Amino acid sequence: MCGIAGFVAPSLHDGETPEVMTSMLSLIRHRGPDEAGYYLDDGIAMGTARLSIVDLALGAQPMADPTDRYWICFNGELYNHIELREELRGLGRRFRTRSDTEVFLQAWAQWGPACLPRFNGAFAAAIRDVRSGDLFLARDRYGKRPLFYVDREGCGAQGAGNGEFLFASEMKAFRAFPGFRFELDPHELASTFAVWTPLPDRTPFKHIHQLPMGCYLTVRDGRAVPGNYAELELDVPPFTGSEREAAALVRDALRESVEMRLRSDVEVGVYLSGGLDSSIVTKLTTDLSPHEVRTFSVEFDDAVFDESSSQQVVASHLGTRHSSIAVSGADIAANFRPAVYHAEVPAFRSAFVPMFLLSRHARDAGIKVILSGEGADEAFLGYSLFRETLLRASWSELSDDERMARLGSLHPELSHFGPANRARMKGLFEQFAVERLPGLFSHELRYQNGRFAARLLKRHDEPFADLMALTDATPGYAALSPVRKAQWLEFKTLLPGYLLSTQGERMSLAHGVENRCPFLDPAVVRAAASINLRFDDGLDEKAILKKAFRGELPESSLTRRKQPYRAPGAAVFKQQQPDYLELLLSATELEKIGGIDPVFARKLVKKIMATPTDEISTKEDQAFVYLLSTAVLNQQFVLGQEIPGESTEPADFKVNTIIDQRNSRGSTPAGRGIPSAGGI
Amino acid sequence: MDRKQYIQRLIEDQFLVEFDGELTPETDLFKTGVMDSFGYIQLLTAVEREFSLQLTDEEFLRNIFSSLEAIDAFVANKLAERDGH
């Protein structure tokens, strides 16, 4: 795993460039502690901090193709690199290493942007074309690996020469660029609070964008031009075989996906939550691994959140070497700030902090690569949100008895959905049986909580306006069924914006552990989309997955209701009273957070502090954790204080590879006898 | 504090809102995003407890709890009904 960073900045003084580049990489060195390298040319620099997984010795970066026309900084993995390498060899391309980085580069040289849909992987990459002068960025189709950029008008190639384009795997790297200042963006904060995550191309900071999943960007002549190479395809032709054949298809696709993700020169472990998805991943990993598989999990003191008994059952059933860490409220409070620093965006719950601790535990156990179950709930309709959508969408066709029965099975983990309140819930659901927010029907009940949190901002813009505009502009979205719209929204917001990032990749990479998600393989997602609701009514979550693995997992994994992974929220901070709680308790501190309405924020904090834990509502809890994480981000990123862990000094940071091509070619074009690159 | 003021206070405490120029007794609390599922249940429970009312399933099914005005009118009705007997 790696982190990449770089810039196109013609006005930056030549003498400064190496130092700026080194500092940027140093700020994300947790992502790739093994080695670092960078490439310099006139007005451009890019580099990689690398964690070596495949071809430890020869995978050094930046790497060039044999003609030296293309240079690449690559973060991630191509799981199908072996197959692609064979295909490219057949086309006459010669390879010098076994690394997937070289496969990416050669595929680019061969096919240009048309290579991207061929990739099955998790990646973010930057490619420099020496001949054309272009810089090209791309990101994987599900948004597994991050890529942020800052586009300051024109990159300087046309005219004034003072524009800049910066990019990095994590936004914190921008701090090392001269003149760059972080500033919270109240408009994006409102959208983030409401939707639970930034939109695919957004961040909570002014001037910083994300390259959306499945997209690329070409920086040419001072202009950044975006492109899209992979739409999320949910509306696929329905599976035509029998249910038994469907289960076999799912099993085979997952098996192949796990097999590809076990391609590694280092040991691969599994995060085992105890639920169905991670149990399936563990099962397939034990089947496919020649050695004993190690599994890792989190235990909570609080029985409400703890799943350790399920974890033990699965681990012993499958014969893994299991280890877990016990996470207390004190641990969450003590590690909240460093975890937020790595997350870089406000969070609506604290459940990412235990994952920060778990990746540290895995690293200490000598594990560099982890498989986990993310994506299964989105692909196979595992969330209660999907059942809720089905229920509300068919509300007018159901009898009162049916409504009552289905309400009862929606959220077994939430007491206010219990039998005593069912009639009241029915009254509430009446209010949500027709669409009010165009395109967002499935999420309207959830978004009530988000709307509450959005009131933390002084300006009261419609916080869903940008998301509605996004769905409106998405070809084919309007024609999707309500459940598929719900899936689309999950795939574009909560999955990449929180689960894969704040709770996933960012926490793993904080300790140099790479995460891989077998359920987020294009073939698996496609199979799921063709089979969902074909053989069941969606009321028994992930029915086809259970069928596919019946007899291979402990019965409890197949029959228990999904238990959402949760951790204690506001209660932790109330009980632990960490010193940074002062950021919310002090009126002076609250005033320092740009765009936050101190009156509402104070009211919320006062209520949380005064209310018994079990009477704090979900929306209040979420708004509180949002506010606290935003206050911490403001302190670390905007005010530049209390930055945890790594020093900003690159003194102890070693760069192994430096390619300096500045002024080396004069005005002569660099492509000496280069074969033409098709597709560009 | 009269009945309506009391209900207003319950809503204000539960949802951290204030009835002013923007939020009026007639405002639909669902449409404006004030109501959430947990708060809705808590509010109705508090109303039942405070006014010693027992709401029937049938009553929950009508769209009558969406604004301060509507809740107050409903409570007034129920009280009159009860006191009339």
Short mmCIF file of N, CA and C in Angstrom, two decimals, chain A residues 75-223:
data_model
loop_
_atom_site.label_atom_id
_atom_site.label_comp_id
_atom_site.label_asym_id
_atom_site.label_seq_id
_atom_site.Cartn_x
_atom_site.Cartn_y
_atom_site.Cartn_z
N ASN A 75 -0.85 4.01 -6.06
CA ASN A 75 -1.29 3.60 -4.73
C ASN A 75 -2.37 2.54 -4.90
N GLY A 76 -2.07 1.35 -4.46
CA GLY A 76 -3.13 0.35 -4.50
C GLY A 76 -2.69 -0.95 -5.12
N GLU A 77 -3.68 -1.68 -5.60
CA GLU A 77 -3.42 -3.00 -6.15
C GLU A 77 -4.32 -3.25 -7.35
N LEU A 78 -3.77 -3.96 -8.31
CA LEU A 78 -4.59 -4.54 -9.37
C LEU A 78 -4.65 -6.02 -9.05
N TYR A 79 -5.83 -6.49 -8.69
CA TYR A 79 -5.92 -7.90 -8.30
C TYR A 79 -5.80 -8.82 -9.51
N ASN A 80 -6.16 -8.30 -10.68
CA ASN A 80 -6.05 -9.12 -11.88
C ASN A 80 -4.76 -8.82 -12.66
N HIS A 81 -3.71 -8.46 -11.93
CA HIS A 81 -2.48 -8.07 -12.64
C HIS A 81 -1.84 -9.24 -13.38
N ILE A 82 -2.04 -10.45 -12.89
CA ILE A 82 -1.42 -11.60 -13.57
C ILE A 82 -2.04 -11.81 -14.95
N GLU A 83 -3.36 -11.76 -14.99
CA GLU A 83 -4.07 -11.94 -16.27
C GLU A 83 -3.75 -10.80 -17.24
N LEU A 84 -3.72 -9.57 -16.70
CA LEU A 84 -3.43 -8.43 -17.57
C LEU A 84 -2.00 -8.50 -18.11
N ARG A 85 -1.09 -8.95 -17.25
CA ARG A 85 0.30 -9.05 -17.67
C ARG A 85 0.43 -10.03 -18.85
N GLU A 86 -0.28 -11.15 -18.74
CA GLU A 86 -0.24 -12.13 -19.83
C GLU A 86 -0.75 -11.52 -21.13
N GLU A 87 -1.88 -10.80 -21.00
CA GLU A 87 -2.47 -10.18 -22.18
C GLU A 87 -1.51 -9.16 -22.80
N LEU A 88 -0.89 -8.37 -21.95
CA LEU A 88 0.02 -7.33 -22.46
C LEU A 88 1.29 -7.95 -23.05
N ARG A 89 1.74 -9.03 -22.44
CA ARG A 89 2.90 -9.74 -23.01
C ARG A 89 2.57 -10.23 -24.42
N GLY A 90 1.35 -10.73 -24.53
CA GLY A 90 0.90 -11.21 -25.84
C GLY A 90 0.88 -10.10 -26.88
N LEU A 91 0.75 -8.88 -26.40
CA LEU A 91 0.74 -7.73 -27.32
C LEU A 91 2.15 -7.17 -27.52
N GLY A 92 3.15 -7.88 -26.96
CA GLY A 92 4.54 -7.50 -27.22
C GLY A 92 5.15 -6.62 -26.13
N ARG A 93 4.45 -6.40 -25.05
CA ARG A 93 5.02 -5.54 -23.99
C ARG A 93 5.92 -6.38 -23.09
N ARG A 94 7.08 -5.84 -22.77
CA ARG A 94 8.03 -6.57 -21.93
C ARG A 94 8.03 -5.99 -20.51
N PHE A 95 8.17 -6.89 -19.56
CA PHE A 95 8.11 -6.47 -18.15
C PHE A 95 9.44 -6.67 -17.45
N ARG A 96 9.74 -5.76 -16.55
CA ARG A 96 10.99 -5.86 -15.81
C ARG A 96 10.76 -6.32 -14.36
N THR A 97 9.54 -6.20 -13.89
CA THR A 97 9.26 -6.58 -12.49
C THR A 97 8.00 -7.46 -12.45
N ARG A 98 7.71 -7.98 -11.26
CA ARG A 98 6.46 -8.71 -11.07
C ARG A 98 5.36 -7.80 -10.51
N SER A 99 5.65 -6.53 -10.38
CA SER A 99 4.74 -5.65 -9.64
C SER A 99 3.52 -5.26 -10.45
N ASP A 100 2.40 -5.03 -9.75
CA ASP A 100 1.18 -4.60 -10.42
C ASP A 100 1.30 -3.15 -10.89
N THR A 101 2.21 -2.41 -10.27
CA THR A 101 2.44 -1.02 -10.70
C THR A 101 2.87 -1.00 -12.17
N GLU A 102 3.75 -1.90 -12.50
CA GLU A 102 4.24 -1.93 -13.89
C GLU A 102 3.12 -2.36 -14.84
N VAL A 103 2.24 -3.25 -14.36
CA VAL A 103 1.12 -3.67 -15.20
C VAL A 103 0.20 -2.47 -15.48
N PHE A 104 -0.06 -1.68 -14.44
CA PHE A 104 -0.88 -0.49 -14.62
C PHE A 104 -0.26 0.42 -15.69
N LEU A 105 1.03 0.65 -15.54
CA LEU A 105 1.73 1.56 -16.43
C LEU A 105 1.73 1.06 -17.88
N GLN A 106 2.02 -0.22 -18.04
CA GLN A 106 2.06 -0.80 -19.39
C GLN A 106 0.66 -0.84 -20.01
N ALA A 107 -0.33 -1.08 -19.18
CA ALA A 107 -1.71 -1.08 -19.69
C ALA A 107 -2.08 0.33 -20.15
N TRP A 108 -1.62 1.29 -19.39
CA TRP A 108 -1.87 2.69 -19.78
C TRP A 108 -1.17 3.00 -21.11
N ALA A 109 0.08 2.57 -21.21
CA ALA A 109 0.84 2.81 -22.43
C ALA A 109 0.17 2.11 -23.63
N GLN A 110 -0.41 0.96 -23.37
CA GLN A 110 -1.04 0.19 -24.44
C GLN A 110 -2.40 0.74 -24.84
N TRP A 111 -3.23 0.98 -23.84
CA TRP A 111 -4.63 1.28 -24.13
C TRP A 111 -5.08 2.70 -23.79
N GLY A 112 -4.22 3.45 -23.07
CA GLY A 112 -4.67 4.77 -22.61
C GLY A 112 -5.79 4.62 -21.60
N PRO A 113 -6.68 5.62 -21.51
CA PRO A 113 -7.75 5.55 -20.51
C PRO A 113 -8.65 4.33 -20.67
N ALA A 114 -8.63 3.70 -21.85
CA ALA A 114 -9.45 2.50 -22.05
C ALA A 114 -8.96 1.33 -21.21
N CYS A 115 -7.80 1.49 -20.59
CA CYS A 115 -7.31 0.41 -19.70
C CYS A 115 -8.12 0.36 -18.41
N LEU A 116 -8.68 1.48 -18.03
CA LEU A 116 -9.27 1.58 -16.69
C LEU A 116 -10.42 0.60 -16.43
N PRO A 117 -11.38 0.46 -17.36
CA PRO A 117 -12.45 -0.49 -17.08
C PRO A 117 -11.96 -1.94 -17.00
N ARG A 118 -10.76 -2.21 -17.49
CA ARG A 118 -10.23 -3.58 -17.41
C ARG A 118 -9.70 -3.91 -16.03
N PHE A 119 -9.49 -2.90 -15.23
CA PHE A 119 -8.84 -3.13 -13.93
C PHE A 119 -9.82 -3.62 -12.89
N ASN A 120 -9.42 -4.66 -12.19
CA ASN A 120 -10.13 -5.12 -11.02
C ASN A 120 -9.20 -4.83 -9.85
N GLY A 121 -9.48 -3.75 -9.16
CA GLY A 121 -8.53 -3.39 -8.12
C GLY A 121 -8.99 -2.26 -7.24
N ALA A 122 -8.08 -1.86 -6.41
CA ALA A 122 -8.31 -0.73 -5.51
C ALA A 122 -7.12 0.20 -5.72
N PHE A 123 -7.36 1.33 -6.34
CA PHE A 123 -6.18 2.12 -6.70
C PHE A 123 -6.46 3.61 -6.86
N ALA A 124 -5.39 4.35 -6.74
CA ALA A 124 -5.34 5.75 -7.18
C ALA A 124 -3.97 5.90 -7.80
N ALA A 125 -3.94 6.53 -8.95
CA ALA A 125 -2.66 6.60 -9.66
C ALA A 125 -2.47 7.96 -10.30
N ALA A 126 -1.19 8.33 -10.44
CA ALA A 126 -0.83 9.53 -11.19
C ALA A 126 0.18 9.12 -12.26
N ILE A 127 -0.09 9.50 -13.49
CA ILE A 127 0.83 9.17 -14.58
C ILE A 127 1.25 10.45 -15.30
N ARG A 128 2.53 10.56 -15.49
CA ARG A 128 3.08 11.71 -16.19
C ARG A 128 3.49 11.25 -17.60
N ASP A 129 2.99 11.95 -18.59
CA ASP A 129 3.38 11.68 -19.97
C ASP A 129 4.44 12.71 -20.36
N VAL A 130 5.66 12.27 -20.45
CA VAL A 130 6.76 13.20 -20.69
C VAL A 130 6.62 13.87 -22.06
N ARG A 131 6.10 13.10 -23.01
CA ARG A 131 6.02 13.64 -24.37
C ARG A 131 4.96 14.74 -24.49
N SER A 132 3.78 14.46 -23.96
CA SER A 132 2.70 15.45 -24.10
C SER A 132 2.71 16.49 -22.98
N GLY A 133 3.36 16.16 -21.88
CA GLY A 133 3.34 17.06 -20.74
C GLY A 133 2.11 16.89 -19.86
N ASP A 134 1.25 15.94 -20.22
CA ASP A 134 0.02 15.73 -19.44
C ASP A 134 0.32 15.05 -18.11
N LEU A 135 -0.53 15.36 -17.14
CA LEU A 135 -0.57 14.59 -15.90
C LEU A 135 -1.96 13.97 -15.84
N PHE A 136 -1.97 12.70 -15.52
CA PHE A 136 -3.22 11.96 -15.58
C PHE A 136 -3.45 11.30 -14.22
N LEU A 137 -4.66 11.49 -13.66
CA LEU A 137 -5.00 10.88 -12.37
C LEU A 137 -6.20 9.96 -12.56
N ALA A 138 -6.24 8.86 -11.82
CA ALA A 138 -7.39 7.95 -11.90
C ALA A 138 -7.64 7.29 -10.55
N ARG A 139 -8.88 6.88 -10.38
CA ARG A 139 -9.27 6.25 -9.11
C ARG A 139 -10.17 5.05 -9.39
N ASP A 140 -10.12 4.05 -8.53
CA ASP A 140 -10.87 2.81 -8.77
C ASP A 140 -12.38 3.04 -8.76
N ARG A 141 -13.11 2.06 -9.23
CA ARG A 141 -14.53 2.25 -9.51
C ARG A 141 -15.42 2.35 -8.27
N TYR A 142 -14.95 1.85 -7.12
CA TYR A 142 -15.79 1.94 -5.92
C TYR A 142 -15.28 2.97 -4.91
N GLY A 143 -14.16 3.62 -5.24
CA GLY A 143 -13.64 4.62 -4.31
C GLY A 143 -12.94 4.01 -3.10
N LYS A 144 -12.21 2.92 -3.33
CA LYS A 144 -11.52 2.26 -2.22
C LYS A 144 -10.29 3.03 -1.79
N ARG A 145 -9.56 3.53 -2.77
CA ARG A 145 -8.37 4.32 -2.43
C ARG A 145 -8.66 5.79 -2.68
N PRO A 146 -8.15 6.64 -1.82
CA PRO A 146 -8.49 8.06 -1.90
C PRO A 146 -7.62 8.84 -2.89
N LEU A 147 -8.16 9.93 -3.39
CA LEU A 147 -7.35 10.86 -4.18
C LEU A 147 -8.00 12.24 -4.13
N PHE A 148 -7.28 13.16 -3.57
CA PHE A 148 -7.78 14.53 -3.41
C PHE A 148 -6.96 15.47 -4.29
N TYR A 149 -7.59 16.57 -4.70
CA TYR A 149 -6.82 17.54 -5.47
C TYR A 149 -7.28 18.97 -5.22
N VAL A 150 -6.37 19.85 -5.51
CA VAL A 150 -6.64 21.28 -5.41
C VAL A 150 -6.32 21.86 -6.77
N ASP A 151 -7.27 22.53 -7.37
CA ASP A 151 -7.06 23.10 -8.70
C ASP A 151 -7.15 24.60 -8.59
N ARG A 152 -5.99 25.22 -8.55
CA ARG A 152 -6.00 26.69 -8.46
C ARG A 152 -5.86 27.25 -9.85
N GLU A 153 -6.99 27.41 -10.47
CA GLU A 153 -7.10 28.05 -11.78
C GLU A 153 -5.89 27.98 -12.68
N GLY A 154 -5.95 27.12 -13.63
CA GLY A 154 -5.05 27.27 -14.76
C GLY A 154 -3.64 26.73 -14.65
N CYS A 155 -3.24 26.26 -13.49
CA CYS A 155 -1.93 25.64 -13.30
C CYS A 155 -0.77 26.43 -13.90
N GLY A 156 -1.00 27.62 -14.34
CA GLY A 156 0.09 28.48 -14.77
C GLY A 156 0.60 28.28 -16.17
N ALA A 157 0.12 27.29 -16.89
CA ALA A 157 0.67 27.05 -18.22
C ALA A 157 0.20 28.09 -19.23
N GLN A 158 -0.95 28.69 -18.94
CA GLN A 158 -1.42 29.71 -19.86
C GLN A 158 -1.33 31.06 -19.18
N GLY A 159 -0.45 31.86 -19.61
CA GLY A 159 -0.44 33.23 -19.11
C GLY A 159 0.34 33.42 -17.83
N ALA A 160 -0.37 33.81 -16.80
CA ALA A 160 0.29 34.37 -15.62
C ALA A 160 1.31 33.43 -14.97
N GLY A 161 1.09 32.16 -15.03
CA GLY A 161 2.07 31.23 -14.48
C GLY A 161 2.04 31.13 -12.98
N ASN A 162 0.95 31.50 -12.36
CA ASN A 162 0.93 31.39 -10.90
C ASN A 162 -0.12 30.41 -10.39
N GLY A 163 -0.75 29.66 -11.29
CA GLY A 163 -1.73 28.68 -10.85
C GLY A 163 -1.04 27.41 -10.39
N GLU A 164 -1.77 26.60 -9.64
CA GLU A 164 -1.19 25.36 -9.15
C GLU A 164 -2.22 24.25 -9.15
N PHE A 165 -1.76 23.05 -9.37
CA PHE A 165 -2.61 21.87 -9.22
C PHE A 165 -1.89 20.93 -8.25
N LEU A 166 -2.57 20.61 -7.16
CA LEU A 166 -1.96 19.71 -6.16
C LEU A 166 -2.79 18.45 -6.08
N PHE A 167 -2.15 17.33 -5.81
CA PHE A 167 -2.92 16.12 -5.54
C PHE A 167 -2.23 15.30 -4.45
N ALA A 168 -3.04 14.49 -3.76
CA ALA A 168 -2.48 13.65 -2.70
C ALA A 168 -3.49 12.61 -2.26
N SER A 169 -2.99 11.52 -1.71
CA SER A 169 -3.85 10.46 -1.18
C SER A 169 -4.61 10.94 0.06
N GLU A 170 -4.00 11.82 0.80
CA GLU A 170 -4.68 12.39 1.97
C GLU A 170 -4.47 13.89 1.95
N MET A 171 -5.51 14.60 2.38
CA MET A 171 -5.48 16.05 2.29
C MET A 171 -4.37 16.66 3.14
N LYS A 172 -4.00 15.97 4.22
CA LYS A 172 -3.01 16.54 5.13
C LYS A 172 -1.70 16.86 4.42
N ALA A 173 -1.44 16.17 3.30
CA ALA A 173 -0.19 16.43 2.56
C ALA A 173 -0.13 17.86 2.03
N PHE A 174 -1.30 18.45 1.78
CA PHE A 174 -1.32 19.81 1.21
C PHE A 174 -0.72 20.85 2.16
N ARG A 175 -0.70 20.48 3.43
CA ARG A 175 -0.17 21.41 4.43
C ARG A 175 1.28 21.79 4.12
N ALA A 176 1.98 20.89 3.43
CA ALA A 176 3.40 21.15 3.15
C ALA A 176 3.59 22.05 1.93
N PHE A 177 2.51 22.36 1.22
CA PHE A 177 2.68 23.17 0.01
C PHE A 177 2.64 24.65 0.38
N PRO A 178 3.65 25.41 -0.10
CA PRO A 178 3.75 26.82 0.30
C PRO A 178 2.46 27.59 -0.01
N GLY A 179 1.97 28.28 0.98
CA GLY A 179 0.80 29.14 0.78
C GLY A 179 -0.53 28.44 0.93
N PHE A 180 -0.54 27.12 1.07
CA PHE A 180 -1.83 26.44 1.19
C PHE A 180 -2.36 26.55 2.61
N ARG A 181 -3.63 26.91 2.73
CA ARG A 181 -4.28 27.00 4.05
C ARG A 181 -5.60 26.23 4.03
N PHE A 182 -5.83 25.45 5.06
CA PHE A 182 -7.11 24.75 5.18
C PHE A 182 -8.18 25.70 5.69
N GLU A 183 -9.37 25.55 5.12
CA GLU A 183 -10.49 26.38 5.55
C GLU A 183 -11.75 25.53 5.45
N LEU A 184 -12.51 25.42 6.54
CA LEU A 184 -13.74 24.63 6.48
C LEU A 184 -14.73 25.30 5.53
N ASP A 185 -15.51 24.50 4.84
CA ASP A 185 -16.50 25.01 3.90
C ASP A 185 -17.91 24.75 4.48
N PRO A 186 -18.56 25.78 5.00
CA PRO A 186 -19.86 25.58 5.67
C PRO A 186 -20.90 24.91 4.77
N HIS A 187 -20.88 25.22 3.49
CA HIS A 187 -21.83 24.61 2.56
C HIS A 187 -21.62 23.10 2.51
N GLU A 188 -20.37 22.69 2.40
CA GLU A 188 -20.08 21.25 2.33
C GLU A 188 -20.28 20.58 3.69
N LEU A 189 -20.03 21.30 4.75
CA LEU A 189 -20.29 20.73 6.07
C LEU A 189 -21.78 20.42 6.22
N ALA A 190 -22.63 21.34 5.77
CA ALA A 190 -24.08 21.12 5.89
C ALA A 190 -24.48 19.88 5.10
N SER A 191 -23.95 19.76 3.89
CA SER A 191 -24.26 18.60 3.05
C SER A 191 -23.73 17.32 3.70
N THR A 192 -22.52 17.38 4.23
CA THR A 192 -21.92 16.22 4.89
C THR A 192 -22.73 15.80 6.11
N PHE A 193 -23.10 16.76 6.94
CA PHE A 193 -23.87 16.44 8.14
C PHE A 193 -25.22 15.81 7.76
N ALA A 194 -25.81 16.31 6.69
CA ALA A 194 -27.14 15.85 6.31
C ALA A 194 -27.08 14.46 5.67
N VAL A 195 -26.10 14.26 4.80
CA VAL A 195 -26.03 13.03 4.00
C VAL A 195 -25.23 11.93 4.72
N TRP A 196 -24.46 12.33 5.72
CA TRP A 196 -23.56 11.47 6.52
C TRP A 196 -22.15 11.42 5.95
N THR A 197 -21.98 11.82 4.70
CA THR A 197 -20.64 11.81 4.10
C THR A 197 -20.53 12.96 3.09
N PRO A 198 -19.31 13.34 2.75
CA PRO A 198 -19.18 14.28 1.63
C PRO A 198 -19.66 13.60 0.35
N LEU A 199 -20.14 14.38 -0.60
CA LEU A 199 -20.52 13.83 -1.91
C LEU A 199 -19.24 13.34 -2.62
N PRO A 200 -19.39 12.49 -3.64
CA PRO A 200 -18.20 11.83 -4.22
C PRO A 200 -17.08 12.77 -4.67
N ASP A 201 -17.42 13.99 -5.08
CA ASP A 201 -16.36 14.89 -5.55
C ASP A 201 -16.02 15.97 -4.54
N ARG A 202 -16.53 15.86 -3.33
CA ARG A 202 -16.39 16.97 -2.38
C ARG A 202 -15.57 16.59 -1.16
N THR A 203 -15.21 17.63 -0.40
CA THR A 203 -14.59 17.46 0.91
C THR A 203 -15.15 18.56 1.82
N PRO A 204 -14.91 18.47 3.12
CA PRO A 204 -15.41 19.54 3.99
C PRO A 204 -14.57 20.81 3.93
N PHE A 205 -13.51 20.78 3.12
CA PHE A 205 -12.62 21.95 3.06
C PHE A 205 -12.78 22.71 1.74
N LYS A 206 -12.66 24.02 1.85
CA LYS A 206 -12.71 24.85 0.66
C LYS A 206 -11.53 24.51 -0.26
N HIS A 207 -11.75 24.57 -1.53
CA HIS A 207 -10.73 24.39 -2.59
C HIS A 207 -10.28 22.93 -2.79
N ILE A 208 -10.64 22.03 -1.87
CA ILE A 208 -10.16 20.65 -2.03
C ILE A 208 -11.30 19.76 -2.55
N HIS A 209 -11.02 19.06 -3.64
CA HIS A 209 -12.00 18.14 -4.24
C HIS A 209 -11.50 16.71 -4.10
N GLN A 210 -12.44 15.77 -4.25
CA GLN A 210 -12.04 14.38 -4.40
C GLN A 210 -12.20 14.03 -5.86
N LEU A 211 -11.33 13.20 -6.35
CA LEU A 211 -11.60 12.59 -7.64
C LEU A 211 -12.63 11.49 -7.37
N PRO A 212 -13.84 11.58 -7.97
CA PRO A 212 -14.87 10.59 -7.65
C PRO A 212 -14.46 9.18 -8.09
N MET A 213 -15.10 8.20 -7.48
CA MET A 213 -14.87 6.80 -7.85
C MET A 213 -15.18 6.61 -9.34
N GLY A 214 -14.41 5.74 -9.98
CA GLY A 214 -14.67 5.45 -11.40
C GLY A 214 -14.37 6.61 -12.34
N CYS A 215 -13.56 7.56 -11.88
CA CYS A 215 -13.27 8.74 -12.71
C CYS A 215 -11.78 8.94 -12.92
N TYR A 216 -11.46 9.75 -13.90
CA TYR A 216 -10.08 10.15 -14.12
C TYR A 216 -10.04 11.64 -14.42
N LEU A 217 -8.83 12.16 -14.43
CA LEU A 217 -8.66 13.61 -14.62
C LEU A 217 -7.39 13.81 -15.42
N THR A 218 -7.47 14.60 -16.46
CA THR A 218 -6.27 14.90 -17.24
C THR A 218 -5.90 16.37 -17.03
N VAL A 219 -4.70 16.60 -16.56
CA VAL A 219 -4.23 17.98 -16.39
C VAL A 219 -3.36 18.30 -17.61
N ARG A 220 -3.90 19.16 -18.44
CA ARG A 220 -3.25 19.43 -19.73
C ARG A 220 -3.29 20.93 -20.01
N ASP A 221 -2.19 21.48 -20.38
CA ASP A 221 -2.11 22.91 -20.68
C ASP A 221 -2.75 23.75 -19.58
N GLY A 222 -2.53 23.36 -18.38
CA GLY A 222 -3.02 24.17 -17.27
C GLY A 222 -4.49 23.98 -16.95
N ARG A 223 -5.12 23.02 -17.62
CA ARG A 223 -6.54 22.80 -17.33
C ARG A 223 -6.76 21.36 -16.90
#
